[in-house]
PDB file of C-alpha atoms and ligand atoms in Angstrom:
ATOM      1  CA  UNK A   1     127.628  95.868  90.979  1.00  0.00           C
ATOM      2  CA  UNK A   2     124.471  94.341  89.381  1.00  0.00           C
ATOM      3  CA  UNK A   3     121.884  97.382  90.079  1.00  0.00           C
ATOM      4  CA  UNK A   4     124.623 100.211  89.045  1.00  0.00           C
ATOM      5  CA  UNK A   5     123.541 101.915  85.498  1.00  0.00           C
ATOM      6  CA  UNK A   6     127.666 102.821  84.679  1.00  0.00           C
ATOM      7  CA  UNK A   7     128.922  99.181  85.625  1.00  0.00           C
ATOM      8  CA  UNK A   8     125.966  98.197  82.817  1.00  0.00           C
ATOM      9  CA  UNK A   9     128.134 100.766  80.351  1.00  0.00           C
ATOM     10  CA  UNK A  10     131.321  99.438  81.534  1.00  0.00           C
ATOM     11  CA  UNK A  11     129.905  95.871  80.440  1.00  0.00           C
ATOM     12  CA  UNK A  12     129.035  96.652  77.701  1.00  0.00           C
ATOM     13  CA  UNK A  13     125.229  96.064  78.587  1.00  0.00           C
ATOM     14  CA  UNK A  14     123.523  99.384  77.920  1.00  0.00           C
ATOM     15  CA  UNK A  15     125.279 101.279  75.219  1.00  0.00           C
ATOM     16  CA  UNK A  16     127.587 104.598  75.297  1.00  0.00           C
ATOM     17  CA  UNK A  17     129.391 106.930  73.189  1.00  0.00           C
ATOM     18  CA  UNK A  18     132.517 105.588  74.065  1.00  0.00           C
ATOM     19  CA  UNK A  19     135.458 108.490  73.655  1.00  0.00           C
ATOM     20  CA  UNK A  20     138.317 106.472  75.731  1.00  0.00           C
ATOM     21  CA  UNK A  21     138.955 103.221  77.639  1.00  0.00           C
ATOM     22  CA  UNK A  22     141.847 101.349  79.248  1.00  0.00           C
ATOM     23  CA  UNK A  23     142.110  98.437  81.586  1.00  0.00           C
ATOM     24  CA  UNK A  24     140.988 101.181  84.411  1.00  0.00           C
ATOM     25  CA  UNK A  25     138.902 103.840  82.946  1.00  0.00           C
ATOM     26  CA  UNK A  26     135.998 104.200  80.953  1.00  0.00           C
ATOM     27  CA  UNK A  27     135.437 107.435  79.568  1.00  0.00           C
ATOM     28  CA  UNK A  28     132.187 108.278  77.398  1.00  0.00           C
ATOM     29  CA  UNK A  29     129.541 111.122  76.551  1.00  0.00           C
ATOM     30  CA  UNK A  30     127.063 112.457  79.485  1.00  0.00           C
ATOM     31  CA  UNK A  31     123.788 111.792  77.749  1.00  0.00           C
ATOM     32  CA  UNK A  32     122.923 115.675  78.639  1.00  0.00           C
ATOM     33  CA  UNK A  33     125.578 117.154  77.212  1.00  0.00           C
ATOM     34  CA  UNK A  34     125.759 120.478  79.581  1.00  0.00           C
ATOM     35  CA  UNK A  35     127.916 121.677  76.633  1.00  0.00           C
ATOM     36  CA  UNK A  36     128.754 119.766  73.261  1.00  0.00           C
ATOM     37  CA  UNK A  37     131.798 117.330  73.959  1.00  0.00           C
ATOM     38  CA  UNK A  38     130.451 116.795  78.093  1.00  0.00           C
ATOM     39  CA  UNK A  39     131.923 113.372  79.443  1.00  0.00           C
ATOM     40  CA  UNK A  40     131.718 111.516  82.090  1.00  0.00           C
ATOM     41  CA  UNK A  41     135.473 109.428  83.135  1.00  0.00           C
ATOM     42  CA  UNK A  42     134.560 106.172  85.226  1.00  0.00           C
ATOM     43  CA  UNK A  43     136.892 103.907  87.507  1.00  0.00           C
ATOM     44  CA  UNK A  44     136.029 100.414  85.500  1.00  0.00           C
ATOM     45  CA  UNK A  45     135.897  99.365  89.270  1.00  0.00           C
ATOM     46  CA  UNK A  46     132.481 100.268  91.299  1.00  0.00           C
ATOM     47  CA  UNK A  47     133.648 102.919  94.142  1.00  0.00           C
ATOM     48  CA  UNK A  48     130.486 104.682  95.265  1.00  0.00           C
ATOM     49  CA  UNK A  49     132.210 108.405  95.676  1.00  0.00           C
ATOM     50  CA  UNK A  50     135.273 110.247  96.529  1.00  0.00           C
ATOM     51  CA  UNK A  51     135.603 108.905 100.340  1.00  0.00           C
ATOM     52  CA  UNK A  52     135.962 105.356  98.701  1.00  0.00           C
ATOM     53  CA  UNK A  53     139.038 105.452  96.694  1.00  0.00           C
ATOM     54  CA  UNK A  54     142.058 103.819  97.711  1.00  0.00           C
ATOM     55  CA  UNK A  55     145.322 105.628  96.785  1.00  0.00           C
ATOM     56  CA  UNK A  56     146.248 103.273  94.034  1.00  0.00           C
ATOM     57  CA  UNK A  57     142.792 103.418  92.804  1.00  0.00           C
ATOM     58  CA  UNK A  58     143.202 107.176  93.008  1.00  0.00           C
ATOM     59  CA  UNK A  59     146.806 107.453  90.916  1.00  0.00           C
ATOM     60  CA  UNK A  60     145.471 105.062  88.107  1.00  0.00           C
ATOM     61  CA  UNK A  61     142.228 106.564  87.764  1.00  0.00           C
ATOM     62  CA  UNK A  62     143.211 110.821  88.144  1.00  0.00           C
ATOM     63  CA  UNK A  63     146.325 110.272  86.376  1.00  0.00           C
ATOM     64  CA  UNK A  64     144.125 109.428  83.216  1.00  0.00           C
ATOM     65  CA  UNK A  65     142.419 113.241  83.804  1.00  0.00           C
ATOM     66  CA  UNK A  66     144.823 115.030  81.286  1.00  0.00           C
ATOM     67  CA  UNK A  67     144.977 113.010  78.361  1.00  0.00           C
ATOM     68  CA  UNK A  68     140.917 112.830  77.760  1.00  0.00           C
ATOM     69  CA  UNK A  69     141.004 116.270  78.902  1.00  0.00           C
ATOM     70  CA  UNK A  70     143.346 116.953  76.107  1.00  0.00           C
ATOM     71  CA  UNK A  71     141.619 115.417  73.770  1.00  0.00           C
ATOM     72  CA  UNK A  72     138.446 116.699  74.454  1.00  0.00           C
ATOM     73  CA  UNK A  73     139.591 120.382  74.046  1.00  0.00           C
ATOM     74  CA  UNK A  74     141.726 119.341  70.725  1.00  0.00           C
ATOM     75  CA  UNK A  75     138.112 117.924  69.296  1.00  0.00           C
ATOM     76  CA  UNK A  76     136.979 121.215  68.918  1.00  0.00           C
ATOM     77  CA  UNK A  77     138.875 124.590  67.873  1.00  0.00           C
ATOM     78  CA  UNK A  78     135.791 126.541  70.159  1.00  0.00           C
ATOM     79  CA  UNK A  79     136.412 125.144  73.134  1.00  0.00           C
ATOM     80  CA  UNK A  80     138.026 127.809  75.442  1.00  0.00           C
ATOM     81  CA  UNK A  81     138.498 125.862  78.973  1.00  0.00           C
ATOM     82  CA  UNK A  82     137.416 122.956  81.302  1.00  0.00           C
ATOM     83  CA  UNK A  83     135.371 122.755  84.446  1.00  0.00           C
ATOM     84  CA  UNK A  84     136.778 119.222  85.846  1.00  0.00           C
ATOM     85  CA  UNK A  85     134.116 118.019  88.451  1.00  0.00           C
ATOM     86  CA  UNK A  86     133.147 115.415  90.692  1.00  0.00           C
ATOM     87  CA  UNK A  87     129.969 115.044  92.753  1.00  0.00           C
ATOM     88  CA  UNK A  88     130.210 113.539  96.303  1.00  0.00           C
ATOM     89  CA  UNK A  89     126.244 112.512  97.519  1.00  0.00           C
ATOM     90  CA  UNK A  90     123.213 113.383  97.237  1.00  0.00           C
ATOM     91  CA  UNK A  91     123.361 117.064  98.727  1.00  0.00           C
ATOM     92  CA  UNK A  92     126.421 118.017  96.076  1.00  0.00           C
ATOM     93  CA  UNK A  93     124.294 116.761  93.019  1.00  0.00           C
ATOM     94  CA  UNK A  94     125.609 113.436  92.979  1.00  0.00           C
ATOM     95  CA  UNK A  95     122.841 111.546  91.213  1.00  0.00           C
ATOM     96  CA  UNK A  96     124.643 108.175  90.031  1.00  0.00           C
ATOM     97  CA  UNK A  97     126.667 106.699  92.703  1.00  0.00           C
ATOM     98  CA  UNK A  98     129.278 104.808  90.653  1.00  0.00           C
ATOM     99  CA  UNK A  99     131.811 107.429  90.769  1.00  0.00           C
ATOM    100  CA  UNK A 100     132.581 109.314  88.157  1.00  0.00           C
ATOM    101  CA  UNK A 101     134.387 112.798  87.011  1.00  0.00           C
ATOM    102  CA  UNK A 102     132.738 115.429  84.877  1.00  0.00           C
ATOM    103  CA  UNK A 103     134.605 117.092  82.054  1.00  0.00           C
ATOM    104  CA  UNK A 104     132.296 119.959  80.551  1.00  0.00           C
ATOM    105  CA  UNK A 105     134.181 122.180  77.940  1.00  0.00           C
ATOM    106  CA  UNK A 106     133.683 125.567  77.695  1.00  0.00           C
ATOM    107  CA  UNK A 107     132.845 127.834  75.399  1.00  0.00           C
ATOM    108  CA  UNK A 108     131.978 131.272  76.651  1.00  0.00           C
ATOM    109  CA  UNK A 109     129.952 132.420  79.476  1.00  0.00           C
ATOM    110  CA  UNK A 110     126.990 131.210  78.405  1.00  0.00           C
ATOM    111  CA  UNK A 111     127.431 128.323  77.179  1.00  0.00           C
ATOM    112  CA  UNK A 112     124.994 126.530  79.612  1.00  0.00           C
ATOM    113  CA  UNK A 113     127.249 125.639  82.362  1.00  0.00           C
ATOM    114  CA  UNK A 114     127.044 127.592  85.485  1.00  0.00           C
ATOM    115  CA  UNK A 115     128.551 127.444  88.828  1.00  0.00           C
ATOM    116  CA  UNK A 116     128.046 129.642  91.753  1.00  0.00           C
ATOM    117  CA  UNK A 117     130.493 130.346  94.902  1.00  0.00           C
ATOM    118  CA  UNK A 118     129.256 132.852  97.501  1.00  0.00           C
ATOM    119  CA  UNK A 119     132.126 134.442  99.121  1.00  0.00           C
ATOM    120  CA  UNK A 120     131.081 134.288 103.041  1.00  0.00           C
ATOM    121  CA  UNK A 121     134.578 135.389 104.001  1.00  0.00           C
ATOM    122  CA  UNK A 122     133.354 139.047 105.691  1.00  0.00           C
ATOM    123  CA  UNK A 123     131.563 136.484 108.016  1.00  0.00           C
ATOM    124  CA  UNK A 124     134.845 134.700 108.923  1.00  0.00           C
ATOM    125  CA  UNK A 125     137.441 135.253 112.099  1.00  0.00           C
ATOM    126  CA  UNK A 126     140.714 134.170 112.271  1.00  0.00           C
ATOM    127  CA  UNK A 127     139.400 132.214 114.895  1.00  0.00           C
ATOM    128  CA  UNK A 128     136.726 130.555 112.934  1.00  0.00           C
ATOM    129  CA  UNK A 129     139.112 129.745 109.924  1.00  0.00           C
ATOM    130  CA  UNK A 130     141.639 128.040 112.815  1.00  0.00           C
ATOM    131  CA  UNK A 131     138.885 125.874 114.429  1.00  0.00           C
ATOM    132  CA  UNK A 132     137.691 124.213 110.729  1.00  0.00           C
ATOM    133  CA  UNK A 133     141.637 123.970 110.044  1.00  0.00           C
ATOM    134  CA  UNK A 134     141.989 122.427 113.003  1.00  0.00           C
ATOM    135  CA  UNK A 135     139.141 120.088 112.776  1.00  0.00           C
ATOM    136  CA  UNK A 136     140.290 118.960 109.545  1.00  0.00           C
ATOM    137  CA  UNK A 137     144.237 118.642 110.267  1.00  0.00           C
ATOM    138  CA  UNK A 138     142.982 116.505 113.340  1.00  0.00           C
ATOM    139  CA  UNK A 139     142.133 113.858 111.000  1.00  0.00           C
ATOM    140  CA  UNK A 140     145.281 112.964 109.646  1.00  0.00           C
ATOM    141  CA  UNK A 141     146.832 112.548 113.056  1.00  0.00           C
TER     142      UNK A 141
HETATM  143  P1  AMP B 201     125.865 113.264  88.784  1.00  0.00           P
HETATM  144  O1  AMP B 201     124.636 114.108  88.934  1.00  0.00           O
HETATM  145  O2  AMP B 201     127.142 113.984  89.088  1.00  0.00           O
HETATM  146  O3  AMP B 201     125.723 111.966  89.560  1.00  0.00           O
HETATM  147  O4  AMP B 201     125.972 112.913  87.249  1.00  0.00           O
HETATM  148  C1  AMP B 201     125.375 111.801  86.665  1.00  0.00           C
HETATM  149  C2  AMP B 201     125.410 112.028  85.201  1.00  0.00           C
HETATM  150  O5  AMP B 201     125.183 110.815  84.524  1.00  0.00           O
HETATM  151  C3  AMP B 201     124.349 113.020  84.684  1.00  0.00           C
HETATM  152  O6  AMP B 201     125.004 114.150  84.118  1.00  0.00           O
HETATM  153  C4  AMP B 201     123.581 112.207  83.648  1.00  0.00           C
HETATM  154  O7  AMP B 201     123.240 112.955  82.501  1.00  0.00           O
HETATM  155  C5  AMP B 201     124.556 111.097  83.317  1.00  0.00           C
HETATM  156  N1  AMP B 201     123.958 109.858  82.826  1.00  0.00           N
HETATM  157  C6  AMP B 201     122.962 109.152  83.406  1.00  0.00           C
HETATM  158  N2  AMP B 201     122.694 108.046  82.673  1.00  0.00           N
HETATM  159  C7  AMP B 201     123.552 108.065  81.608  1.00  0.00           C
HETATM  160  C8  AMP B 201     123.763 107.210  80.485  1.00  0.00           C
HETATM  161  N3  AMP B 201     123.064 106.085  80.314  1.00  0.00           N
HETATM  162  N4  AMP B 201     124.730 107.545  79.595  1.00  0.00           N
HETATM  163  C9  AMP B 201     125.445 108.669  79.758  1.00  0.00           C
HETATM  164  N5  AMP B 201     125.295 109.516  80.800  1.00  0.00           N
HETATM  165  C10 AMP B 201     124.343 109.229  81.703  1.00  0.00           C
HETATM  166 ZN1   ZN B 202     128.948 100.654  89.307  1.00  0.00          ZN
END
């Protein structure tokens, strides 16, 4: 895609620290490094998000996860763990729509990464939780 700032760094067009790259991924450093070693993984082809992937796109490019993720934490003897993430529009903080997969490693709690999940269960019903799991099994039917 000619207006897409990651197709640019998978041609080679706009420069980035390059970590890894195969015929299907490019892996390099997120120029804000959240926390020292953050990288972004990138299917060489241009899917906008998440909803876009085909399965085969989906093996090739996930199955390639572990082995930069590996990496990454063997780089460094203080990194601790991995938050793994991957933005789906606008409203979940996806900012470049090429997609792409976060790998932030983690150092200790504050390290500069931070995530927060409310827990609304004490405002769920068993009825409520079988409506949304029946919404969503629908879909596969
Ligand atoms: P997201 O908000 O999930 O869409 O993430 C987009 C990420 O791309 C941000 O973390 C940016 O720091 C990163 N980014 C944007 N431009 C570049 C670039 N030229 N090289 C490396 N990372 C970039
Ligand atoms: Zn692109």
């Amino acid at each position: 895609m000619d207006d897409c700032i990651f197709c640019k760094i998978i041609k080679g067009e706009i420069p980035s620290y390059t970590v890894y790259e195969d015929d299907v991924v490019k892996a390099f450093l997120d120029i804000s490094q959240v926390t020292p070693g953050h990288t972004l993984m990138v299917p060489k082809k241009h899917v906008q998000d998440i909803f876009s992937y085909d399965d085969e796109l989906a093996q090739a490019v996930f199955a390639r996860l572990p082995k930069v993720a590996r990496a990454i934490k063997a780089s460094n003897p203080e990194i601790k763990g991995m938050n793994i993430l991957n933005n789906n529009g606008k409203v979940a903080y996806q900012s470049v729509f090429h997609s792409h997969i976060h790998l932030i490693p983690r150092y200790g709690n504050n390290d500069g990464f931070g995530m927060k999940f409310e827990d609304h269960s004490k405002q769920m019903t068993d009825e409520k939780y079988k409506e949304i799991q029946q919404a969503i099994v629908n879909q596969f039917k």
